[in-house]
CSV table of C-alpha atoms in Angstrom, one decimal:
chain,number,residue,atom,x,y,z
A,1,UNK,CA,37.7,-35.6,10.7
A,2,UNK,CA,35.2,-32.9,11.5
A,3,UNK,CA,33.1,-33.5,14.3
A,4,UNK,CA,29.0,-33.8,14.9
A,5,UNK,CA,29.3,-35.0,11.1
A,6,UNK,CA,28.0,-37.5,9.1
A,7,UNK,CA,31.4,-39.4,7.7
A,8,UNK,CA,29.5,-39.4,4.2
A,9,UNK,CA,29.6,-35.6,4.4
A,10,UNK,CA,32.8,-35.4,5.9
A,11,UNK,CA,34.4,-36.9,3.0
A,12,UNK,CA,32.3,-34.8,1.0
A,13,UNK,CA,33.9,-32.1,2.5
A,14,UNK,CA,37.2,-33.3,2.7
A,15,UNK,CA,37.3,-34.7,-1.0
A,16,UNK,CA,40.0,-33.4,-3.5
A,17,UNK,CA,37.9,-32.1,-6.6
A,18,UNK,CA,39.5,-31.3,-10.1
A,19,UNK,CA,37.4,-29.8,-12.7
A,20,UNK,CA,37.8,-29.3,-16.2
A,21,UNK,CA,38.2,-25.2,-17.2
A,22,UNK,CA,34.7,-24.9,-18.5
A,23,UNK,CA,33.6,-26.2,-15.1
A,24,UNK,CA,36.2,-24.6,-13.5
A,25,UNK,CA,34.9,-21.3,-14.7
A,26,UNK,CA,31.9,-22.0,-13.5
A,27,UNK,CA,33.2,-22.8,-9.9
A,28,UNK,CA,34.7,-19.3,-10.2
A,29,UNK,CA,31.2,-17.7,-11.3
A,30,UNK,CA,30.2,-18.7,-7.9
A,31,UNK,CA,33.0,-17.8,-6.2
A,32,UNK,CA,32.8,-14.0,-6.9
A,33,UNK,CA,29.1,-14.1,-6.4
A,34,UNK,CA,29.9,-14.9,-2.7
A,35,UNK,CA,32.9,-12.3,-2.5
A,36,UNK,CA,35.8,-13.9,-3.1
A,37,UNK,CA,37.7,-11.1,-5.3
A,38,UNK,CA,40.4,-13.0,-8.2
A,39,UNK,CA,41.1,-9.7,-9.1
A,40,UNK,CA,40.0,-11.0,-12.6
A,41,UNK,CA,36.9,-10.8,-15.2
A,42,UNK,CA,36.0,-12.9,-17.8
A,43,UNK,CA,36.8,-12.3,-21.6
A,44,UNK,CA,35.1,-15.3,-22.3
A,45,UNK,CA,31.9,-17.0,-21.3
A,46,UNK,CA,32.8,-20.4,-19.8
A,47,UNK,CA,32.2,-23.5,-21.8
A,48,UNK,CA,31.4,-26.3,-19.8
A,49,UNK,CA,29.4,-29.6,-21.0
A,50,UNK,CA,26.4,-29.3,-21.6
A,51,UNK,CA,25.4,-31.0,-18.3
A,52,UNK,CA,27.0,-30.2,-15.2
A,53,UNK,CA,29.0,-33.2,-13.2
A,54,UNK,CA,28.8,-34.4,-9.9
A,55,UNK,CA,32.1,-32.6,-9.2
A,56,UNK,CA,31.0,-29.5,-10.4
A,57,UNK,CA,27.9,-29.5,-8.1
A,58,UNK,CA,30.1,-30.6,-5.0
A,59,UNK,CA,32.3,-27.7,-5.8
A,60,UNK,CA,29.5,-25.3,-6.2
A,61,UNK,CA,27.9,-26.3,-3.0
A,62,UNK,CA,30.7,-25.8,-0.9
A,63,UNK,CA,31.5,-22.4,-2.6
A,64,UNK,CA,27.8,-21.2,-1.4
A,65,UNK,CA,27.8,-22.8,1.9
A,66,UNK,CA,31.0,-21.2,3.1
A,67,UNK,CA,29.7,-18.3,1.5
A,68,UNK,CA,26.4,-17.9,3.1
A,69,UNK,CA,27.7,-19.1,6.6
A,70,UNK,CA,30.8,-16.2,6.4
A,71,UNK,CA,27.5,-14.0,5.2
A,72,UNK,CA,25.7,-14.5,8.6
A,73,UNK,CA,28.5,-14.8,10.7
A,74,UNK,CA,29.8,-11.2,9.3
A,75,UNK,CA,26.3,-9.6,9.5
A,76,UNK,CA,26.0,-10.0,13.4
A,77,UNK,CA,25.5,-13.6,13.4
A,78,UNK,CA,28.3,-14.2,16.0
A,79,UNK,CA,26.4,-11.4,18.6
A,80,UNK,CA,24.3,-13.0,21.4
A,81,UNK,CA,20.3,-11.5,21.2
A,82,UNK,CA,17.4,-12.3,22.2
A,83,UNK,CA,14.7,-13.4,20.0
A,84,UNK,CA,10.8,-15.1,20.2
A,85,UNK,CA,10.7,-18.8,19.6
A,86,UNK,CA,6.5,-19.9,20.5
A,87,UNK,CA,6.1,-16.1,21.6
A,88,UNK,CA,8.9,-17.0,24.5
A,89,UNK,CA,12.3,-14.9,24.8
A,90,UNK,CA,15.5,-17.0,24.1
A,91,UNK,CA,19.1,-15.7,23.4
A,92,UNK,CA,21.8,-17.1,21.9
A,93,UNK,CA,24.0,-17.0,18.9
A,94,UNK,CA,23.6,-18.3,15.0
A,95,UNK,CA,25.0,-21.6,15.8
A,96,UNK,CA,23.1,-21.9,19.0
A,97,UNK,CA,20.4,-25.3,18.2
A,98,UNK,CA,17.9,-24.2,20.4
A,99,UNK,CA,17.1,-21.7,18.3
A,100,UNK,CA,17.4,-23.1,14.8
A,101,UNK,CA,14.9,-26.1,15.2
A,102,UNK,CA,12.7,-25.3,12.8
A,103,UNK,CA,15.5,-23.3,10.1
A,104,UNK,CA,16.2,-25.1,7.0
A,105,UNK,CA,19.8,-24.8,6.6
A,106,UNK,CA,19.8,-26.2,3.0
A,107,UNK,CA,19.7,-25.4,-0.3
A,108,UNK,CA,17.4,-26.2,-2.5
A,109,UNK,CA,18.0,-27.1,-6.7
A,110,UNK,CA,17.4,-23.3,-7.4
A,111,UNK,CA,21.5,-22.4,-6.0
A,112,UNK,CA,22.8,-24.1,-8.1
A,113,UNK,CA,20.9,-23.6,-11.2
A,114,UNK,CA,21.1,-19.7,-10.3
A,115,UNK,CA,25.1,-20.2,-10.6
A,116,UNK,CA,24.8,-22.3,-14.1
A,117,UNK,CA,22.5,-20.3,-15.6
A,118,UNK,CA,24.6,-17.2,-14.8
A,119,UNK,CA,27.5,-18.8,-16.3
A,120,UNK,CA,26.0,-20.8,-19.3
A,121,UNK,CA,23.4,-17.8,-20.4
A,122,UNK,CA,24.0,-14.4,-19.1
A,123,UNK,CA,27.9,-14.2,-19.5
A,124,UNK,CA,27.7,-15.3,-23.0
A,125,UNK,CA,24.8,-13.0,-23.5
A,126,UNK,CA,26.7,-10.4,-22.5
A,127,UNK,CA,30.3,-10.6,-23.2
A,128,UNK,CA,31.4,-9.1,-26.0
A,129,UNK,CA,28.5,-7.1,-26.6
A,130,UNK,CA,29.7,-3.8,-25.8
A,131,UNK,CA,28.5,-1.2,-23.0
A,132,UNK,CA,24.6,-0.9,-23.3
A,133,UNK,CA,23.4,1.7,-21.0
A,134,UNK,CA,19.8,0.8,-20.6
A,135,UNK,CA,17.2,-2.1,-20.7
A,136,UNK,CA,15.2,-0.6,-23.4
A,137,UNK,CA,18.4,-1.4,-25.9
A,138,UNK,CA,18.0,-5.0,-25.1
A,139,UNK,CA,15.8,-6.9,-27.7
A,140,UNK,CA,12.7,-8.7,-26.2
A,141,UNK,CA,14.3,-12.2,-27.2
A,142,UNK,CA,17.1,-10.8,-24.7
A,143,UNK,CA,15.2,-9.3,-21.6
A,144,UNK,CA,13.0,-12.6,-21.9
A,145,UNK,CA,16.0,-14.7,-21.9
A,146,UNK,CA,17.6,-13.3,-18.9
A,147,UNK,CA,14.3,-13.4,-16.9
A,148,UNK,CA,13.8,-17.0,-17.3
A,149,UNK,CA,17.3,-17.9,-16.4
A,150,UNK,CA,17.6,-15.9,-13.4
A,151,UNK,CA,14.1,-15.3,-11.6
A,152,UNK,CA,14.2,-18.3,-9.8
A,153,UNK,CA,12.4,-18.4,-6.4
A,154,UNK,CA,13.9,-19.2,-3.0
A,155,UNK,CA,12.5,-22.3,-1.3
A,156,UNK,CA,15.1,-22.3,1.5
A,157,UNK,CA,17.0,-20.3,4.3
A,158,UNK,CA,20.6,-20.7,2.5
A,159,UNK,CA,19.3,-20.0,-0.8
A,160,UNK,CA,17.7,-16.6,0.3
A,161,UNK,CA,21.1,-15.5,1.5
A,162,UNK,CA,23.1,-16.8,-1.7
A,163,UNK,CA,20.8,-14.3,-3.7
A,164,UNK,CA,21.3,-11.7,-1.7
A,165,UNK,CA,25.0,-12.5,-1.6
A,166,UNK,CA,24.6,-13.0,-5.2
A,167,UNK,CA,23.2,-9.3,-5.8
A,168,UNK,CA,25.7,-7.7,-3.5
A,169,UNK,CA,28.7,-9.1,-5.4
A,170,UNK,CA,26.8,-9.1,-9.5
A,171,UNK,CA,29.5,-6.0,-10.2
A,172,UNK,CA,32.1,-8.6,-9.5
A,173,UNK,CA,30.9,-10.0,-12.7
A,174,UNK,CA,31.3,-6.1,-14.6
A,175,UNK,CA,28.5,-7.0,-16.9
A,176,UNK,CA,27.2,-4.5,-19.5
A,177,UNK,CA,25.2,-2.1,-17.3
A,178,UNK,CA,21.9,-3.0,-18.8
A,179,UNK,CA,22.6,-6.9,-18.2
A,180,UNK,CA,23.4,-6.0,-14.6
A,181,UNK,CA,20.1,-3.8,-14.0
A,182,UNK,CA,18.4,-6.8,-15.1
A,183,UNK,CA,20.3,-9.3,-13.6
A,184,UNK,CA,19.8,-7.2,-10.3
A,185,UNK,CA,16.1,-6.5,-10.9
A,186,UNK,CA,15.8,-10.1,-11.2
A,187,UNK,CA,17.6,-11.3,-8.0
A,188,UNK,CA,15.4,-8.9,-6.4
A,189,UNK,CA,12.3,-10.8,-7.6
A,190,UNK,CA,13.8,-14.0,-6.3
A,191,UNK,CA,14.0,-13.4,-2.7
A,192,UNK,CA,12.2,-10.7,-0.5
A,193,UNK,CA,15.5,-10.9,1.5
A,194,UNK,CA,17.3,-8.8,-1.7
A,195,UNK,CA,14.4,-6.7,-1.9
A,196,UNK,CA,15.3,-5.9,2.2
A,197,UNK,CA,18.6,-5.2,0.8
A,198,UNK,CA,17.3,-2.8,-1.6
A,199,UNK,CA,14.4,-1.5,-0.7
A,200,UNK,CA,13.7,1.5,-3.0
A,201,UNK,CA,12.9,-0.1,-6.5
A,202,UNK,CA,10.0,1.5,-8.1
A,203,UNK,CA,9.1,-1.1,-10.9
A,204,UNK,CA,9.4,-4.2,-8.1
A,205,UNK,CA,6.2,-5.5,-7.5
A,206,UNK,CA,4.6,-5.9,-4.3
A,207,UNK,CA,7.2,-8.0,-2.1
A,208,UNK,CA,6.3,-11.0,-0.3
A,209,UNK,CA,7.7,-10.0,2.7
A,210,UNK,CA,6.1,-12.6,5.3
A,211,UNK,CA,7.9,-15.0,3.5
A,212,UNK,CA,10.7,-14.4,5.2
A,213,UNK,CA,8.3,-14.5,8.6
A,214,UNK,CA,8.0,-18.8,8.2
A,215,UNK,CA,9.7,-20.6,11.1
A,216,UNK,CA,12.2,-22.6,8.4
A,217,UNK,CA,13.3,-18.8,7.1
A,218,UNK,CA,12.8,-16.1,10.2
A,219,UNK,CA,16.3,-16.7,11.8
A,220,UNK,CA,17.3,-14.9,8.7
A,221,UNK,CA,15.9,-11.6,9.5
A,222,UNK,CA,17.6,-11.9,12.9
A,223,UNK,CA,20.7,-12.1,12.6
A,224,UNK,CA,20.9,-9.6,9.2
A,225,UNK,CA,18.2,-7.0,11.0
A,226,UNK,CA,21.8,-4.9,11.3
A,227,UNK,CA,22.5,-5.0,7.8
A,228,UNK,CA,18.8,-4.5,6.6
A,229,UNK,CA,19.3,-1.4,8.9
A,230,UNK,CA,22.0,-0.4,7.1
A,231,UNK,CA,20.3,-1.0,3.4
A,232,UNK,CA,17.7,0.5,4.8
A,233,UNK,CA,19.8,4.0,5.7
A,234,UNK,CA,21.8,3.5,2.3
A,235,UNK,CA,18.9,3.4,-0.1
A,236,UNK,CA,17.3,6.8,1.9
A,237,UNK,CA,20.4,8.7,1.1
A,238,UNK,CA,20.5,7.4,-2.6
A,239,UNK,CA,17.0,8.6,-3.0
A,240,UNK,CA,17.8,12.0,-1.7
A,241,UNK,CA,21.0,12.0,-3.9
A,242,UNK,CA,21.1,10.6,-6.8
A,243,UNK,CA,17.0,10.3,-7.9
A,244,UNK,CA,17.4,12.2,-11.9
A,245,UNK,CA,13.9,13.8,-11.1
A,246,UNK,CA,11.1,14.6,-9.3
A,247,UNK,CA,9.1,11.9,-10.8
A,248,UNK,CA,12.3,9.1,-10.1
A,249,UNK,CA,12.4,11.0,-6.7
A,250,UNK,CA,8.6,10.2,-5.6
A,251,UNK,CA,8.2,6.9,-6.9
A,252,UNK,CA,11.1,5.3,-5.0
A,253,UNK,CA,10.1,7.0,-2.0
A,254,UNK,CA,7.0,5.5,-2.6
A,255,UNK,CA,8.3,1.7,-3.3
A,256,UNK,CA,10.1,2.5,-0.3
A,257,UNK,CA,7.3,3.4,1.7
A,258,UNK,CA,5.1,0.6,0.7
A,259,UNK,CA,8.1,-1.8,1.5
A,260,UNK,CA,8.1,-0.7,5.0
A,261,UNK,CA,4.5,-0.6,5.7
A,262,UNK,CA,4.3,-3.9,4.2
A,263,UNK,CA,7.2,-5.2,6.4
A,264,UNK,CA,5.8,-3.5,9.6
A,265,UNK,CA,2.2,-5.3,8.8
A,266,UNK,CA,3.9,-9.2,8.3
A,267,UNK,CA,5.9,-8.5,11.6
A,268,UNK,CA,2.5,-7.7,13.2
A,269,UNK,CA,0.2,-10.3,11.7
A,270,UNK,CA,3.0,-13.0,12.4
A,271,UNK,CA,3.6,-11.5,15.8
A,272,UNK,CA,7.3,-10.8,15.8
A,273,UNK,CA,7.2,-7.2,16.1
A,274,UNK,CA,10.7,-7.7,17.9
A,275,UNK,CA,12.2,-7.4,14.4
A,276,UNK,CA,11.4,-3.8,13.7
A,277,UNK,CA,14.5,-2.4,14.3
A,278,UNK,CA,15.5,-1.7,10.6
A,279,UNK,CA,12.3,0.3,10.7
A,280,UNK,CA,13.3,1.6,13.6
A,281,UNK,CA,16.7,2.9,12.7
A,282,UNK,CA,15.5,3.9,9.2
A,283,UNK,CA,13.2,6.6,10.6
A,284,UNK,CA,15.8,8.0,13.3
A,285,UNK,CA,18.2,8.2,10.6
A,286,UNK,CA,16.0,10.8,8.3
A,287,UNK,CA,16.8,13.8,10.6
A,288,UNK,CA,20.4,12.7,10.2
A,289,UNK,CA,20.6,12.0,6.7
A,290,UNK,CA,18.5,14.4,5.1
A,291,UNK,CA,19.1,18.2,5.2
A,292,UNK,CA,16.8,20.2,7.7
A,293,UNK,CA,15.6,22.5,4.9
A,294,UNK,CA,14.8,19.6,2.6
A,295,UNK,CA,11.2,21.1,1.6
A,296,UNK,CA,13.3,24.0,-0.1
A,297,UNK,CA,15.7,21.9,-2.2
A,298,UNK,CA,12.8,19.6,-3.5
A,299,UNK,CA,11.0,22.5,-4.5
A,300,UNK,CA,14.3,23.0,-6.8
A,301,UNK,CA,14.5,19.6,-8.0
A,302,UNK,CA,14.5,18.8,-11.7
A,303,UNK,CA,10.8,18.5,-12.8
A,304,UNK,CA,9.7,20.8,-10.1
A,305,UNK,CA,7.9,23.4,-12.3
A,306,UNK,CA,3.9,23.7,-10.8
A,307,UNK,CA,2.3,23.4,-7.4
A,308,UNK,CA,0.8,20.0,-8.3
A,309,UNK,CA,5.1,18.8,-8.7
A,310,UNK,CA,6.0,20.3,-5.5
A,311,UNK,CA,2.9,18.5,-3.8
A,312,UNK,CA,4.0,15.1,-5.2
A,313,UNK,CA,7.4,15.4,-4.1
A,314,UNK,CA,6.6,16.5,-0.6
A,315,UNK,CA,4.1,14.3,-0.5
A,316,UNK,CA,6.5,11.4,-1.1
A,317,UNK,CA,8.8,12.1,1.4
A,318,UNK,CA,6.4,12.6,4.1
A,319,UNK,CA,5.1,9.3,3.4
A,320,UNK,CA,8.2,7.5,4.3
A,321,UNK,CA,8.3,10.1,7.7
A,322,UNK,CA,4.8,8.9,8.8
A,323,UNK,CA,5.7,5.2,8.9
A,324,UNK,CA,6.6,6.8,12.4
A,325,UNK,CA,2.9,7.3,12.7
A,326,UNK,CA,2.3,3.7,12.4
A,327,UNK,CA,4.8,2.8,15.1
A,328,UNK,CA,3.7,4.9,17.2
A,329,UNK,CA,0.0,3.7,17.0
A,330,UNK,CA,1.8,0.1,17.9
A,331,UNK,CA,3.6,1.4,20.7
A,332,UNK,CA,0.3,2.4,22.3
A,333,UNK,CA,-0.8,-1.1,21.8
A,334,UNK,CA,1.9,-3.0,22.7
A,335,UNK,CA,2.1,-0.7,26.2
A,336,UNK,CA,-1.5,-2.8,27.1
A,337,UNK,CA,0.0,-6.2,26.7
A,338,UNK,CA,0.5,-7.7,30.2
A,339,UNK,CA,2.4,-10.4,32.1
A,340,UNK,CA,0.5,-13.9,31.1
A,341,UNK,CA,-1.2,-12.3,27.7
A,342,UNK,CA,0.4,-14.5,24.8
A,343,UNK,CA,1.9,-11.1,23.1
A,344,UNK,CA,3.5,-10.0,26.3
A,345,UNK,CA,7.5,-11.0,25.4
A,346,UNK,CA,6.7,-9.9,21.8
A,347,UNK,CA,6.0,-6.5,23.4
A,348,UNK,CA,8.5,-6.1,25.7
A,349,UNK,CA,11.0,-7.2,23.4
A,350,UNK,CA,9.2,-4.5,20.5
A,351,UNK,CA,8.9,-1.9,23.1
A,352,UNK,CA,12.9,-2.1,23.9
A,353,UNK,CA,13.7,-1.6,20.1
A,354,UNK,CA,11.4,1.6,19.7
A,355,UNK,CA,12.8,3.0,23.1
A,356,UNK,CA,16.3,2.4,22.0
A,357,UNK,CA,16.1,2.9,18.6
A,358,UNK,CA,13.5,5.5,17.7
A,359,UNK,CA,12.5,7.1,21.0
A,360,UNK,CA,15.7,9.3,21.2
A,361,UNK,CA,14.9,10.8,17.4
A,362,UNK,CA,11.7,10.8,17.8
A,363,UNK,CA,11.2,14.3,18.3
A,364,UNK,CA,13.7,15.5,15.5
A,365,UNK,CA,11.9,13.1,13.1
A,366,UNK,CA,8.3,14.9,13.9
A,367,UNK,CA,10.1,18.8,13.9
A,368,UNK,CA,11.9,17.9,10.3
A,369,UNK,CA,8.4,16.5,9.2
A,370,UNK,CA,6.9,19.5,10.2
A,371,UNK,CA,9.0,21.7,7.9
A,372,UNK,CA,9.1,19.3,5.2
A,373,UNK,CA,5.0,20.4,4.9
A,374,UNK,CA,5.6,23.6,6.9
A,375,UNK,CA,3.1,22.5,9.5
A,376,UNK,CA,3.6,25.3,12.4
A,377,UNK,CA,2.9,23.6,16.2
């Protein structure tokens, strides 16, 4: 038996499940979407009952939960850090319960109809169709249909990280490549936690970031701040490299920069301005990422062609940079927080991440912002 258990959920656990193929199939649908490769796509849309069984929903769950846990775990749940709980410093792990009295570690109904409808609607949509290389060749009866079956908000912890698990592993599913833009535009919309993961979007709508800021949902953003980081760095290079045109080019930037500012202004309002080391990272990286003569190679983008284009583009970029502006107002704010005032471990614990994190590109960040608008001094 496992320990610290409930013996009903042990058996749960423990119980031998055998599922007809149409189920079965839909057990695997799940499967891939967590990152377990078969090495194998589907030729055919499963064909399950038309109502799922208690089996299949037992089968499903387990699929997510190993899933999500492995998720956090592989992310940087297993490293020690400290974080705020009531504005105090703690440390500890993922599995540590001091720190996760108030997470929801559930699911909620969503997870699993995410994984049916998947299964039931878009494969069968899709298969068979062919290679469609954009949403406009989708009919309207199509795009609406996939939008009701798959923008289905998150109400919990675990399923925030089964739809970002979800939209990392979609291509597992090798849809038609205008199903999976819209399968992956609407993940996005179902969790602010995917639009973290992919930040630079330009037809998302505002994100709901301080969702992710509630006390049942927060201990997500710690333990994945490594791999927002990383999303966060990914995305910036994308946008440099593979934007079609100027106009693409701006308008992610901006998404992108709206994102962060947005991000930045939860973490403030909710007082955990311990978590923006993403942020952080994002900005040192720009230096590094980006070429030091980028102002010349946007002005010879495609689309480039008067001054108002090369204004737009620059303009863009420098957006992103002065994000830096922004935390470096906060800085100055943070510095006056002193032992006893209630922000004081928030500050010191925001004050580390900017030293560590920015501080040391801080001054290649401002000289490549200074050529990107050929600023002199």
């Amino acid at each position: 038996m496992i320990p610290d258990l409930p013996s009903d959920v042990q058996q749960a656990l423990l119980l031998h499940l055998t599922l007809p193929i149409g189920e079965a199939d839909v057990a695997i649908v799940a499967e891939l979407l967590v990152g377990k490769n078969r090495g194998a796509r589907f030729w055919q849309a499963p064909s399950p009952s038309s109502s799922p069984s208690p089996s299949l929903r037992l089968a499903v769950a387990r699929v997510l939960s190993v899933g999500c846990l492995r998720f956090l775990l592989a992310v940087g749940g297993e490293r020690e850090r400290t974080v705020l709980r009531h504005g105090r410093r703690q440390r500890g792990r993922l599995w540590d319960a001091h720190l996760n009295v108030d997470v929801d570690p559930s699911f909620s109904p969503m997870a699993f109809s995410l994984v049916w409808n998947l299964a039931t609607t878009v494969l069968p949509l899709a298969l068979g169709r062919g290679e469609k290389s954009s949403l406009a060749e989708l009919s309207r009866d199509e795009r609406t249909t996939l939008k009701r079956a798959l923008t289905l908000p998150a109400r919990t912890a675990f399923d925030h990280v089964w739809c970002a698990l979800a939209l990392e592993n979609c291509a597992a599913l090798r849809l038609p490549d205008a199903v999976d833009v819209a399968v992956r535009r609407n993940l996005s919309a179902s969790s602010p936690l995917c639009a973290l993961l992919a930040p630079d979007d330009p037809d998302r709508a505002d994100v709901d970031v301080a969702a992710l800021l509630a006390p049942s949902v927060v201990r997500l953003l710690e333990v994945t701040d490594s791999a927002i980081a990383a999303a966060f760095v990914r995305s910036l290079k994308q946008i440099w490299t593979r934007s079609l045109d100027a106009v693409e080019f701006a308008a992610r930037c901006q998404a992108f920069t709206r994102l962060l500012l947005a991000l930045v202004g939860a973490f403030d309002a909710h007082q955990r301005l311990d978590l923006l080391g993403p942020v952080a990272r994002l900005l040192a990286a720009v230096p590094v990422v980006l070429p030091h003569d980028a102002r010349a190679r946007l002005l010879q983008r495609p689309g480039v062609t008067t001054m108002a284009d090369r204004d737009r583009v620059v303009a863009a970029l420098q957006g992103l940079c002065d994000v830096a502006l922004v935390l470096d107002q906060l800085r100055g704010r943070l510095q006056g927080e002193r032992y006893g005032d209630d922000r004081y471990d928030e500050a010191q614990l925001a004050l580390r991440v900017l030293d560590d994190d920015l501080a040391p590109h801080r001054g290649a960040l401002a000289t490549f912002t200074r050529a990107l608008t050929a600023t002199v001094g």
